[in-house]
Each structure stands twice: as C-alpha cells, then as structure tokens.
C-alpha positions as a Markdown table, in Angstrom:
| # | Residue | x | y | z |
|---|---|---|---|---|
| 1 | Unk | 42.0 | 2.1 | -47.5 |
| 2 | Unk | 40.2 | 1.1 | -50.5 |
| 3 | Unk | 36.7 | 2.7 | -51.1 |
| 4 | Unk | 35.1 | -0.4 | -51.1 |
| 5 | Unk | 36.2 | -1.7 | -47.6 |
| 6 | Unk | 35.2 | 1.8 | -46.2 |
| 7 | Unk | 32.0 | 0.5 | -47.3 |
| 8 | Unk | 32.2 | -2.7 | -46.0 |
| 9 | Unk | 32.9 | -0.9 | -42.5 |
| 10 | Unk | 30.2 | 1.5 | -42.7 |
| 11 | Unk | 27.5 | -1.2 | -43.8 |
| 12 | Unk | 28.7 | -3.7 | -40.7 |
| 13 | Unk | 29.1 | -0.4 | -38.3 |
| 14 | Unk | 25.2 | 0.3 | -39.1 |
| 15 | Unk | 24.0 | -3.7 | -39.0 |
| 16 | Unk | 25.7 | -3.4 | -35.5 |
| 17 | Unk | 24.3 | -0.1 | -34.9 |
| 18 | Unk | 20.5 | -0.9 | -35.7 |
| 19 | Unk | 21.5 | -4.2 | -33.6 |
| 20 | Unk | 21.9 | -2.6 | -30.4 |
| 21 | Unk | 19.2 | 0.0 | -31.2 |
| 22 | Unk | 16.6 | -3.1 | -31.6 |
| 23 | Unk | 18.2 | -4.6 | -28.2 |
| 24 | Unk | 17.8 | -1.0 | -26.1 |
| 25 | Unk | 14.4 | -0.8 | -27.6 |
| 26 | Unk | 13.5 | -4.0 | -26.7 |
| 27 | Unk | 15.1 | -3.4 | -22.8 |
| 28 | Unk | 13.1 | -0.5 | -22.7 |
| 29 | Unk | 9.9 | -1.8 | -23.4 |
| 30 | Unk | 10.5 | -4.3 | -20.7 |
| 31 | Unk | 11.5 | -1.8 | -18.1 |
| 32 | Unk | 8.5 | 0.5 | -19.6 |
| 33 | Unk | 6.1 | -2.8 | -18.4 |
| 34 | Unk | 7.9 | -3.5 | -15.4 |
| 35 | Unk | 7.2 | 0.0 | -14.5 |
| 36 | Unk | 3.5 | 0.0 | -15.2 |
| 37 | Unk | 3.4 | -3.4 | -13.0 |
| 38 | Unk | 5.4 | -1.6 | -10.5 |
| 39 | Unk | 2.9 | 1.4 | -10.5 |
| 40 | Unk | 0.2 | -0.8 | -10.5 |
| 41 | Unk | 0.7 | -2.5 | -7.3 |
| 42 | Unk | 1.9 | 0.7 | -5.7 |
| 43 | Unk | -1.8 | 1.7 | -6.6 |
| 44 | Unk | -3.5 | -1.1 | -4.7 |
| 45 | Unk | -1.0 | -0.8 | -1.8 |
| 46 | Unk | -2.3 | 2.5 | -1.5 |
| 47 | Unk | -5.7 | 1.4 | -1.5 |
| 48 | Unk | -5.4 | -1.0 | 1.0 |
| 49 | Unk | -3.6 | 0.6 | 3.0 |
| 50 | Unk | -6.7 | 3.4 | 3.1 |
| 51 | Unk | -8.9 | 0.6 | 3.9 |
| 52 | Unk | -6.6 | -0.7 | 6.5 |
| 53 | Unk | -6.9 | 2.7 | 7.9 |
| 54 | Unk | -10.0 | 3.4 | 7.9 |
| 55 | Unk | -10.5 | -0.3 | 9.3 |
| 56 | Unk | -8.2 | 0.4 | 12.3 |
| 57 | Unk | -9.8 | 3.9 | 12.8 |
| 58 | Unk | -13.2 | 2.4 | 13.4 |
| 59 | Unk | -11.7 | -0.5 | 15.6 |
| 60 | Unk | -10.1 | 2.3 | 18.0 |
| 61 | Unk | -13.7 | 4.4 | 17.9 |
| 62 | Unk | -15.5 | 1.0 | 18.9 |
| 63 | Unk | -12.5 | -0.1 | 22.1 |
| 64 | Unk | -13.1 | 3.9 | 23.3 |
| 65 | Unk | -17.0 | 3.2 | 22.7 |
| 66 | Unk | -16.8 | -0.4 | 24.6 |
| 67 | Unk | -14.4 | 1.6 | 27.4 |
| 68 | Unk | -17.1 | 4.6 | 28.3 |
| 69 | Unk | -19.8 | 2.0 | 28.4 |
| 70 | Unk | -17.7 | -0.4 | 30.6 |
| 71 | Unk | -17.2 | 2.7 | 32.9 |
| 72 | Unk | -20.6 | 4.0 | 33.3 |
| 73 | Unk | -21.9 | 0.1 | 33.3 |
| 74 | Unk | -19.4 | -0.2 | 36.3 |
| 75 | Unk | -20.6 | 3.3 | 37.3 |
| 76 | Unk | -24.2 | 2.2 | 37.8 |
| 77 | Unk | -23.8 | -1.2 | 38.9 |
| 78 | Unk | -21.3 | 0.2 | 41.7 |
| 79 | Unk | -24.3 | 3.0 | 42.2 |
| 80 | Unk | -26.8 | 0.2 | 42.8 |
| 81 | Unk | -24.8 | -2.1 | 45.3 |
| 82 | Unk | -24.2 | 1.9 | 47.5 |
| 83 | Unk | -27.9 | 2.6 | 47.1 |
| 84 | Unk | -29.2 | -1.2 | 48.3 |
| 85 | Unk | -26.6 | -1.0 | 50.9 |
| 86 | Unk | -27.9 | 2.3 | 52.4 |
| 87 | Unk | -31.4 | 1.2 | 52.2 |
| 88 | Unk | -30.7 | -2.3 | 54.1 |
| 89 | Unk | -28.9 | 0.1 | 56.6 |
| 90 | Unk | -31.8 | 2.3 | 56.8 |
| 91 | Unk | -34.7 | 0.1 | 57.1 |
| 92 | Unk | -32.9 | -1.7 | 60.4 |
C-alpha cells in the first residue's frame, strides 16, 4: 500500500473519529440536561410530597380532635337529658 493512501486512511479514519466524538458529546450533553430536569422534578416531588404530609398529618390530628369533642359533646348532652330526667322524677 502506497504511503500516500495510508495517509488518505488515516486522515478519513480521524474526520470519522472526531465525527462520532462531536456526536457522543453532543448525546451526552443532552442526557447530562435531561438528567438535571430529571433531578429537578424529583426535587419538587419531594417537596410536595412533604407538604402533602404534613397536610394529611394535620387533617388526621383535626378528625381525632372533632372525634373526642363529638364524644364528650354526646357525653354531656346524654349527662343532661339523665340529670333532667332524675329531677322530673324527683320533684313528682
């Protein structure tokens, strides 16, 4: 093989080599962003999904809240209709 076509080979072989270089490069910037997006929204996932908890954490502290006071509301109320019925028996 002549000297010159080795050349010829060798010049191509790096065109095509710096070629698919530029085209990895340029793949791996676009994963490399994709990534960072990726991240990103992980990030406010997680955020709002703390809220969320936090969120439902209070809602299940305010239904025990509203069940106690139903209870001692009932409690009372229950209290009051025994204590007028013993007095109404009493006074006859």
């Amino acid at each position: 093989m002549p000297v010159h076509l080795f050349f010829i080979f060798l010049v191509l072989f790096v065109f095509v080599a710096e070629q698919v270089g530029q085209e990895i490069l340029a793949n791996l910037h676009t994963d490399r962003e994709k990534i960072q997006r990726a991240r990103e929204r992980l990030r406010e996932t997680d955020a709002n999904l703390g809220k969320s908890s936090r969120i439902l954490t209070g809602m299940l502290r305010r239904i025990i809240q509203n069940r106690i006071l139903v209870f001692v509301l009932g409690g009372i109320i229950l209290l009051t209709i025994i204590l007028a019925i013993y007095l109404n028996l009493r006074s006859h």
